[in-house]
Tab-separated table of C-alpha atoms and ligand atoms in Angstrom:
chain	number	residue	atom	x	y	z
A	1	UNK	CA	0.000	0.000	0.000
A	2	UNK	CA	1.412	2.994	-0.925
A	3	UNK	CA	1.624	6.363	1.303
A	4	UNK	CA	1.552	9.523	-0.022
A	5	UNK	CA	3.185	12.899	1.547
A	6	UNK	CA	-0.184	13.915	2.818
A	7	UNK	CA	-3.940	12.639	2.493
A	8	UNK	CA	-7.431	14.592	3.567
A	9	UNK	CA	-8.848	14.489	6.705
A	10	UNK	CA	-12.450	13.288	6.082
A	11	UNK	CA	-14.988	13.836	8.533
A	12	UNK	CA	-17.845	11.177	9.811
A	13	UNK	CA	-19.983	11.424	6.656
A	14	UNK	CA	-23.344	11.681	8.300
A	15	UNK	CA	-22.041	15.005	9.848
A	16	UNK	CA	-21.296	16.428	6.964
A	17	UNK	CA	-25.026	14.987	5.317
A	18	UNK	CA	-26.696	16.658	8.317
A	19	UNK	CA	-24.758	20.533	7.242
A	20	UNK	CA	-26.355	19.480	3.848
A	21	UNK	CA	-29.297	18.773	4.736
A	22	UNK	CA	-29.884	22.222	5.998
A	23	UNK	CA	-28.321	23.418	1.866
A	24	UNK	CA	-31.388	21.380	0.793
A	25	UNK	CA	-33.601	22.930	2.729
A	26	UNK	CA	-32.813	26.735	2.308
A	27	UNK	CA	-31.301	26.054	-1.110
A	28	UNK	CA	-28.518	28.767	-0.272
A	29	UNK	CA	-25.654	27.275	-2.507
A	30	UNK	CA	-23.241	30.402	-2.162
A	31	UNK	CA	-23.241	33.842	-1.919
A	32	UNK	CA	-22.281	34.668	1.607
A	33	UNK	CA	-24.987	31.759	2.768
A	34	UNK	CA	-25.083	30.756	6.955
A	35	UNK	CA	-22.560	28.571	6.592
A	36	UNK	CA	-20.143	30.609	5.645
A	37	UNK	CA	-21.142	33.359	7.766
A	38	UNK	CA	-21.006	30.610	10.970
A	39	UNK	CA	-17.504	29.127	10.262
A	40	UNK	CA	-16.097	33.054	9.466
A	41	UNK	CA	-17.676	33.659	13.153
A	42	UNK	CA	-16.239	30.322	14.617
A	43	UNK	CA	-13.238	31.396	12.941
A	44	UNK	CA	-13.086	34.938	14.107
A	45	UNK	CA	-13.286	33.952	17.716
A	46	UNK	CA	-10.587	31.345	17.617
A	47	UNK	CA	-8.737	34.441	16.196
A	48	UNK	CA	-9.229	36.601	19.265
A	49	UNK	CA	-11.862	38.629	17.428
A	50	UNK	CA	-10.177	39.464	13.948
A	51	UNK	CA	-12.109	39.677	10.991
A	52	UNK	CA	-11.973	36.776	9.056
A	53	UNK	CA	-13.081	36.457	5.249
A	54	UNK	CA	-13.430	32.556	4.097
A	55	UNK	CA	-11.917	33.259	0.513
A	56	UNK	CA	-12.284	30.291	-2.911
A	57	UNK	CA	-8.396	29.745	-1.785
A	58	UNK	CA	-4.927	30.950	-0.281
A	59	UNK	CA	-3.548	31.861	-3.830
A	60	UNK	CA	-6.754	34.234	-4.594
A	61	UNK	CA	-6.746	35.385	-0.810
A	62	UNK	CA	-3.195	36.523	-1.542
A	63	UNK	CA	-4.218	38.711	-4.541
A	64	UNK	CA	-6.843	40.484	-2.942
A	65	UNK	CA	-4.747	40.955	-0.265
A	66	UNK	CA	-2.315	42.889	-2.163
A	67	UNK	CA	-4.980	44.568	-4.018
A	68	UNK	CA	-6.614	45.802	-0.720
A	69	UNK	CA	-3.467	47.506	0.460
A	70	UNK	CA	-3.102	49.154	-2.738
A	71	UNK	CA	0.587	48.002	-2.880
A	72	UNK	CA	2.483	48.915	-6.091
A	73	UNK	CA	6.136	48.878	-6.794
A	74	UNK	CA	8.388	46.245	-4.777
A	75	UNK	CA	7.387	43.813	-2.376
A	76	UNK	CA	10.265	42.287	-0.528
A	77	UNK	CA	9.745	38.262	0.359
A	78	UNK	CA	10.766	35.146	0.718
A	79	UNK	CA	12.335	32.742	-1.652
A	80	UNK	CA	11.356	29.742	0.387
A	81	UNK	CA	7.774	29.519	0.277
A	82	UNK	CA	5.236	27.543	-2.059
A	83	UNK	CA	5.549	29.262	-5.710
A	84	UNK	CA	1.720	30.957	-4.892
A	85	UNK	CA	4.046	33.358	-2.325
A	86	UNK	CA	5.374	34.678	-5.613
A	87	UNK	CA	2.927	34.523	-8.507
A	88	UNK	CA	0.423	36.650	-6.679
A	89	UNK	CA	2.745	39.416	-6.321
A	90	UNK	CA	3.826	38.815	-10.074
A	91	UNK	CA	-0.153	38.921	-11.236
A	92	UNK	CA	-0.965	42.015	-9.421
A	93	UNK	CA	1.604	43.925	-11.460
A	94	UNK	CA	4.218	44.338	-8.543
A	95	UNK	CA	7.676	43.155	-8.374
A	96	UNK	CA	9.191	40.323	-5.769
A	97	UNK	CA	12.546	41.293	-4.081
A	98	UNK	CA	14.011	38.192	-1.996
A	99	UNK	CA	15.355	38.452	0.642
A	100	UNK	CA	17.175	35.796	1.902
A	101	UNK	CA	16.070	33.373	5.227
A	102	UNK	CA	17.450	32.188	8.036
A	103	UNK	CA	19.320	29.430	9.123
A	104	UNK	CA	17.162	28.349	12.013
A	105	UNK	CA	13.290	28.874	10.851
A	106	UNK	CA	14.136	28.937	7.333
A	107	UNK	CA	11.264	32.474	7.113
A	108	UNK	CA	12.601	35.142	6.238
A	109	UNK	CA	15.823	37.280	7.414
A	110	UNK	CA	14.253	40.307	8.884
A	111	UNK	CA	18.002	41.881	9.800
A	112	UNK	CA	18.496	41.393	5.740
A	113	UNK	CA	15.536	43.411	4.726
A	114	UNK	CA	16.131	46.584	5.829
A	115	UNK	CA	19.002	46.784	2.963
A	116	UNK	CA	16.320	46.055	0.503
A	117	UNK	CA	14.524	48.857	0.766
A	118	UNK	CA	14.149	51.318	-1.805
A	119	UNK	CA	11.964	54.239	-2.691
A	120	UNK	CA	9.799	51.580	-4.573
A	121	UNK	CA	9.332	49.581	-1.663
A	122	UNK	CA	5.495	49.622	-0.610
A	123	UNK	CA	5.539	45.991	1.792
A	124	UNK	CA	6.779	42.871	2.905
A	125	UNK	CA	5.014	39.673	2.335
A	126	UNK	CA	6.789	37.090	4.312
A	127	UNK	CA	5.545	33.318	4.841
A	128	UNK	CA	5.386	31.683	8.134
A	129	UNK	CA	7.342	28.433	6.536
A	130	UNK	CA	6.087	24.615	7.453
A	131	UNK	CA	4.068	26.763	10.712
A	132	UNK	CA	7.469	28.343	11.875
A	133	UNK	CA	6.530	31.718	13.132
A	134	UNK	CA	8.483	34.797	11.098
A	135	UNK	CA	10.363	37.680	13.632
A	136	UNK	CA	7.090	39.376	13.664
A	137	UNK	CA	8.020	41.669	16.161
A	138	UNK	CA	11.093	42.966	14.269
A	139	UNK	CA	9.010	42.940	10.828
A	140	UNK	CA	6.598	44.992	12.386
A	141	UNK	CA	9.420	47.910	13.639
A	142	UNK	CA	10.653	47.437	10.865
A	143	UNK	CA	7.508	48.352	8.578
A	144	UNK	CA	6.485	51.143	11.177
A	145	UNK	CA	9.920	52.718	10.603
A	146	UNK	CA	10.044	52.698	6.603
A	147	UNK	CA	5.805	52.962	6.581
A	148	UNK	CA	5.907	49.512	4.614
A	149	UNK	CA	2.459	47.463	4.801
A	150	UNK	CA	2.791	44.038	5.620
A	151	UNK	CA	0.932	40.379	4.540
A	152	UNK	CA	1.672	37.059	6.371
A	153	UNK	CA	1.459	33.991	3.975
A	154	UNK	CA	-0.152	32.000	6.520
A	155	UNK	CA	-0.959	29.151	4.623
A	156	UNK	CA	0.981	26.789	7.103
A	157	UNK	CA	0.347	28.960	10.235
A	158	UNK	CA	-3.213	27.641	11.152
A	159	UNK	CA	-2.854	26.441	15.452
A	160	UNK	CA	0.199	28.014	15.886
A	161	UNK	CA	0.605	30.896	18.177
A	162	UNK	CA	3.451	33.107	18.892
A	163	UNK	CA	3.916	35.473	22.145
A	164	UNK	CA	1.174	33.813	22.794
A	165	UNK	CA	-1.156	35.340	20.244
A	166	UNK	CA	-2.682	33.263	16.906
A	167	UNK	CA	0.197	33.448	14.739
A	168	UNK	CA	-2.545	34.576	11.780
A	169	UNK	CA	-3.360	37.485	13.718
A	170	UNK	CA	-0.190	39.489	12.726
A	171	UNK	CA	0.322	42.193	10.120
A	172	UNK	CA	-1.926	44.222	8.198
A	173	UNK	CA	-3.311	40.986	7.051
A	174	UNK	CA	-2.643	37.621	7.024
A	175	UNK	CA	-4.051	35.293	4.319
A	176	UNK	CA	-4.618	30.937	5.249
A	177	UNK	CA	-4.698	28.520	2.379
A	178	UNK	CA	-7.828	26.143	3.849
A	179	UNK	CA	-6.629	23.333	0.899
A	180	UNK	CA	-6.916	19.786	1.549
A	181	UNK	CA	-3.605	19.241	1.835
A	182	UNK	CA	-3.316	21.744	4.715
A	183	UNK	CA	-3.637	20.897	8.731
A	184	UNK	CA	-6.689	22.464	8.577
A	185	UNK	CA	-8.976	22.714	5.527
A	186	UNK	CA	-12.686	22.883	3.545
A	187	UNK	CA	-11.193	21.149	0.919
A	188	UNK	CA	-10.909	23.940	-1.153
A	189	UNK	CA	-10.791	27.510	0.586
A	190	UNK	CA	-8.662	30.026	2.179
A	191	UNK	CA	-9.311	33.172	4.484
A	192	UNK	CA	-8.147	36.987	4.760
A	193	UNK	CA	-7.608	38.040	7.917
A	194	UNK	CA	-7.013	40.912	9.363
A	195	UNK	CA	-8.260	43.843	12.750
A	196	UNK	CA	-8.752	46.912	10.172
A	197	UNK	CA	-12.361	47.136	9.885
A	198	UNK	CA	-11.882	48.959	6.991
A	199	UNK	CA	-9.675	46.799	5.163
A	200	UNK	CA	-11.934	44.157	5.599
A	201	UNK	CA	-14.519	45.902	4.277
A	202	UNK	CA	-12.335	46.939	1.241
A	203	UNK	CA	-12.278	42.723	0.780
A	204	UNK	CA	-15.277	42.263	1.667
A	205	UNK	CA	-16.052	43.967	-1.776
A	206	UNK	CA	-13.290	42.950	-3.576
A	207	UNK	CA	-14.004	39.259	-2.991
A	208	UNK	CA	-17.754	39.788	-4.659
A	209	UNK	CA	-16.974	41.603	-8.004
A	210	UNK	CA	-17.219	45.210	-6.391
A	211	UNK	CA	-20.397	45.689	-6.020
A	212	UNK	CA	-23.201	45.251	-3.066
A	213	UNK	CA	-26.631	44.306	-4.953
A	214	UNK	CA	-26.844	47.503	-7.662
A	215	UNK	CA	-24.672	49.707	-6.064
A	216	UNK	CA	-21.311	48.959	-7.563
A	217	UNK	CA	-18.296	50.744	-5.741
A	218	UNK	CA	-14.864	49.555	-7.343
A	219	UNK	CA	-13.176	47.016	-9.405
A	220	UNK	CA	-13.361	43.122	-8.056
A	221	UNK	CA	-13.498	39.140	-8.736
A	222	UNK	CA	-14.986	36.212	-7.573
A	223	UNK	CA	-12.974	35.220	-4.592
A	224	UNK	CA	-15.986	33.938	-2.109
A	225	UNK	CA	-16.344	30.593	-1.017
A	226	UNK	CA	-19.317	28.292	-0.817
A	227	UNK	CA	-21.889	26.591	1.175
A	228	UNK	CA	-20.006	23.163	0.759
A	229	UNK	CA	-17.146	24.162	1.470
A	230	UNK	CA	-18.084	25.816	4.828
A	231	UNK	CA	-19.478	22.909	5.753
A	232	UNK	CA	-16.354	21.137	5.336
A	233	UNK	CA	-14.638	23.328	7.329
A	234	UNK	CA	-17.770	23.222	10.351
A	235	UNK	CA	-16.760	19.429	10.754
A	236	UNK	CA	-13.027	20.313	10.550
A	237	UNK	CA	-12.419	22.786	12.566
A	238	UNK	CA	-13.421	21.639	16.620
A	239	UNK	CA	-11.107	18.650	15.302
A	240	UNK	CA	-8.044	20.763	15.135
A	241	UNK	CA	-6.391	20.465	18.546
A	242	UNK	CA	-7.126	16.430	17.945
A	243	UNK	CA	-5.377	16.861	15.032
A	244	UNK	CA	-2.460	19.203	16.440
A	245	UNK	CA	-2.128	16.403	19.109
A	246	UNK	CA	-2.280	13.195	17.042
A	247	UNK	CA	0.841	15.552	14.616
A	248	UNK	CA	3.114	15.990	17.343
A	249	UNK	CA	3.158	12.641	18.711
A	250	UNK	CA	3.994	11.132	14.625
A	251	UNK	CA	6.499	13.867	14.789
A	252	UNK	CA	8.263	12.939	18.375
A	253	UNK	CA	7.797	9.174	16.653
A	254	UNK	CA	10.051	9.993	13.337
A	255	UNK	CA	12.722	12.290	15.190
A	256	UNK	CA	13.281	8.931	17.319
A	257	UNK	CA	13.529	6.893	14.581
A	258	UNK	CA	15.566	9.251	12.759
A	259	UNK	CA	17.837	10.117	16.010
A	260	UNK	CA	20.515	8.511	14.641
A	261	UNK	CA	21.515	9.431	11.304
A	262	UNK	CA	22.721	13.145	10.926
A	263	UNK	CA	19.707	14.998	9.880
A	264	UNK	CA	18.675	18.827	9.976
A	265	UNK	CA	15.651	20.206	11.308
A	266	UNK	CA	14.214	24.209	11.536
A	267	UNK	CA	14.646	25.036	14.924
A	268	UNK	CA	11.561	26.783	16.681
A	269	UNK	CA	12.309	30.282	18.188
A	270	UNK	CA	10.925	30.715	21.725
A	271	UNK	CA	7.981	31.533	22.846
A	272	UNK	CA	5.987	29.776	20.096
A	273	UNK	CA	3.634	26.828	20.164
A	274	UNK	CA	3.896	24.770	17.229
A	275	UNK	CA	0.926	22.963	15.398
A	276	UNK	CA	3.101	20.436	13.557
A	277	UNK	CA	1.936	21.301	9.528
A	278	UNK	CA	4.630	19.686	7.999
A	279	UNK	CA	7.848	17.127	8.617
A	280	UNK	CA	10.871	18.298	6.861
A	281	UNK	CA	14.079	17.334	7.455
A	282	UNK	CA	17.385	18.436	5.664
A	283	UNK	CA	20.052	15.991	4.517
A	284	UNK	CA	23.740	17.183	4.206
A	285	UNK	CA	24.129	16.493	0.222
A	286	UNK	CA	21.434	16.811	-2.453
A	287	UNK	CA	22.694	13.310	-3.711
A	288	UNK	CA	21.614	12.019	-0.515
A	289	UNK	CA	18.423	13.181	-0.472
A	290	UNK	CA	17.783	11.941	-3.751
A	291	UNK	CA	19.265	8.415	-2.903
A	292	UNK	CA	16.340	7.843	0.238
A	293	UNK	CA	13.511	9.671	-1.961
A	294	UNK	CA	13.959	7.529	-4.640
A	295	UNK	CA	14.565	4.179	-2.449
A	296	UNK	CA	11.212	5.392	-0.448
A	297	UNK	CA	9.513	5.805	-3.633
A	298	UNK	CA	10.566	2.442	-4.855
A	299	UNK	CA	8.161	1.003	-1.700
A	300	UNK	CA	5.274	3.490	-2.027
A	301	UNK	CA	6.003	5.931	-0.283
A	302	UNK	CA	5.807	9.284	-1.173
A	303	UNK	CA	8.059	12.570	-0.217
A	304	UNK	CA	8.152	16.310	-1.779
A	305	UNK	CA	10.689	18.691	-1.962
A	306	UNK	CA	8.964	21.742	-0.564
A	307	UNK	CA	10.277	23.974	-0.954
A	308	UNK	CA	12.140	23.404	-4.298
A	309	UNK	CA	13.345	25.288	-6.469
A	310	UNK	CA	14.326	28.446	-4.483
A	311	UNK	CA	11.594	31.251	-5.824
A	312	UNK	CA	14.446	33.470	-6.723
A	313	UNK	CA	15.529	30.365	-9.143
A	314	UNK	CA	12.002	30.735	-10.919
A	315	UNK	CA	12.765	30.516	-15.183
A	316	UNK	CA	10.026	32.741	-15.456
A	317	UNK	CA	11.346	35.308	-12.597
A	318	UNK	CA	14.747	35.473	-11.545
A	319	UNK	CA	15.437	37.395	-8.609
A	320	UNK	CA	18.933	38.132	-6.394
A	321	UNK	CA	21.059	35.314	-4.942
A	322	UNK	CA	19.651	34.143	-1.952
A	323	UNK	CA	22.715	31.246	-0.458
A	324	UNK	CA	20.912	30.119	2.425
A	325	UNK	CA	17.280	29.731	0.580
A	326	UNK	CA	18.897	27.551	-2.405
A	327	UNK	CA	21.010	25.674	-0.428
A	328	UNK	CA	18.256	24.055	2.208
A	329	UNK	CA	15.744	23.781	-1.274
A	330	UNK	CA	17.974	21.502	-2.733
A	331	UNK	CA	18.375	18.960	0.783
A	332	UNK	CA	14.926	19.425	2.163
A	333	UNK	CA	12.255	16.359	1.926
A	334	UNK	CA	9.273	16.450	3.455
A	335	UNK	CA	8.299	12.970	5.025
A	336	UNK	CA	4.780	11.754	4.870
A	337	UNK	CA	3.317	13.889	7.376
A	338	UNK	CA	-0.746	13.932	8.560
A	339	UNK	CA	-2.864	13.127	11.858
A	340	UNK	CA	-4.260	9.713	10.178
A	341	UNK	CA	-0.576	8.566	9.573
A	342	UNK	CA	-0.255	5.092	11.609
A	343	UNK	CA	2.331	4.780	14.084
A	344	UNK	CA	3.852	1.790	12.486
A	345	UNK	CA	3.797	3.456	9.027
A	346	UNK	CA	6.014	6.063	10.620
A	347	UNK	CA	8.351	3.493	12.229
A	348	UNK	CA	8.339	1.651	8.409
A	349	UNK	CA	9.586	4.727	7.053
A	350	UNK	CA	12.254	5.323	10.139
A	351	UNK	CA	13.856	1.999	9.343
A	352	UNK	CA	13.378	2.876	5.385
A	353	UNK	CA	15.119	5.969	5.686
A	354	UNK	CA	18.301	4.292	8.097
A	355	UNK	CA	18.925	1.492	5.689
A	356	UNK	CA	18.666	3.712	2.403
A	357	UNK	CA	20.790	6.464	4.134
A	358	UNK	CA	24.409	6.312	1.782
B	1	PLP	C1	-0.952	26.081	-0.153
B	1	PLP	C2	-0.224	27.372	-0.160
B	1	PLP	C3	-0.696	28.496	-0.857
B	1	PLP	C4	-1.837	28.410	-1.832
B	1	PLP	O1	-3.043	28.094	-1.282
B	1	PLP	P1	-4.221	27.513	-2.190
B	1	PLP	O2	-5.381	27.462	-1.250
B	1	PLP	O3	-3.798	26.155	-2.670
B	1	PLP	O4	-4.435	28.469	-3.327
B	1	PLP	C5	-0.035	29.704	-0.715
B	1	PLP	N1	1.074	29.809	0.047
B	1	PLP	C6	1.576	28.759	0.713
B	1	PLP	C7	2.789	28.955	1.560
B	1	PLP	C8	0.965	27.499	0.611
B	1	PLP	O5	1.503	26.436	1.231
């Protein structure tokens, strides 16, 4: 039986009949229905009272993000993130500057991005990598000193909190990816948040084609989310400290197993609590990362190399050397990694990855 590098958490399927049994009744499909207006509540509370926009997905909620803030010019990120970091700042017309990342979280460098600056400089869109938590607090005196906005990727971030706050409630706004591949999702859908009330607003209007029945205000596109989808994510979400739980255990299971051979991990600043997204580990030569995917592979199991290629390595964009990004993209592998993962499958690949390590 083969595993792959992450699989769906599916709910009891009569819960999920029961949310659409209630569609069937009030035949409210989409279109800011009470589905979605309960799970952006039930999200807004877990979220200490931000204002939180369920979105069609993390790439979208990236774009309107960066439309919202009216950002133009350069944007300075990270070139260790999933590609959708990039291409949103590339489709709304602005222009990615990378900054490198660290050594420990792999986010990005914040004492390397005040030397990026220039007078084009309008924010910094940074990514909270594998649920790592970015130096938010230097980011943020950072952008207060240069009057730069800034957007959290948060796509990884959902659970984790930081000086003990949400880690998605930092920035001007932070955007989730709610995909089905993500620790917590609605199988497709994602999620703007942010405490300006009139930002959200602003999104609010931007996510439903700019207008508000036959009043129409500004520019917009279809970035809501639907009835189905919020269902998903009513079933999901009470789950998610189950979830957080059954992650860190698999992940205490495969650092044991692993404890011998000289692997690399991220290490977690203080004063952070971790949800456990994502399992990567670093090998000390590209060849030998190869060598154990493709001997895993050859018995089912699946790995990825997020995050590979460095985004300043893009053949469509090519930004600034970036050392410390390019060189963990080409050793990282993340392992099979989700709450359903068997203990036994975790100790299979343990012993996989010790015999294949040469
Ligand atoms: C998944 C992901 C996205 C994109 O989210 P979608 O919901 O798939 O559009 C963006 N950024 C990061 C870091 C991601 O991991």
């Amino acid at each position: 039986m083969s595993i792959n590098v992450t699989k769906a958490y599916l709910p009891p399927l009569e819960e999920y009949i029961g949310y659409l049994e209630g569609i069937w009744e009030r035949g409210w499909l989409t279109n800011n229905g009470p589905l979605v207006q309960q799970l952006e509540a039930e999200l807004s509370t877990a979220l200490s009272g931000a204002n939180v926009q369920f979105m069609s997905n993390g790439t979208i909620a990236l774009q309107v993000a960066i439309k919202a803030l009216a950002l133009t010019g350069e944007i300075i990120t990270t070139p260790f993130s999933y590609v959708a970091t990039t291409t949103a700042i590339l489709w709304e017309g602005c222009e990615p500057v990378f900054v490198d990342v660290e050594e420990q979280t792999f986010c990005i460098d914040a004492t390397k991005i005040e030397a990026a600056i220039t007078p084009r400089t309008s924010a910094i869109l940074a990514t909270h990598v594998y649920g790592y938590p970015c130096d938010v607090r230097a980011i943020e005196a950072i952008a207060r000193r240069h009057k730069l906005k800034v957007i959290y990727d948060g796509a990884h971030a959902f659970g984790a909190t930081v000086h003990g706050r949400s880690l998605l409630a930092y920035g001007d706004i932070t955007t989730c990816s709610f995909h089905a591949t993500k620790l917590f999702h609605t199988s497709e859908g994602g999620a703007i948040i942010t405490t300006d009330e009139k930002l959200a607003q602003k999104v609010s209007l931007y996510k439903s084609f700019g207008h508000i029945g036959d009043e129409y205000y500004s520019l917009g596109v279809n970035g809501k989310n639907s009835e189905f989808h919020a269902a998903m994510g009513l079933c999901n979400l009470p789950r998610v400290p189950e979830f957080i739980d059954a992650r860190r255990q698999i992940a205490e299971l495969y650092r044991a197993e692993l404890a011998p051979l000289p692997l690399r991990y991220p290490v977690m600043p203080a004063a952070t609590e971790y949800n456990y997204a994502y399992f990567p580990v670093i090998f000390d030569t590209e060849a030998r990362m190869h060598h154990v995917k493709q001997a895993l592979a050859a018995h089912g199991i699946n790995t990825r190399r997020y995050f590979f290629p460095s985004l300043n390595k893009l053949p469509y964009h090519t930004g600034a050397d970036c050392p410390v990004s390019e060189d963990i993209a080409v050793r990282v592998l993340c392992l099979p990694f989700y709450q359903q993962l068997e203990h036994d499958q975790v100790r299979r690949i343990g012993a996989l990855i010790r015999e294949n390590y040469a």
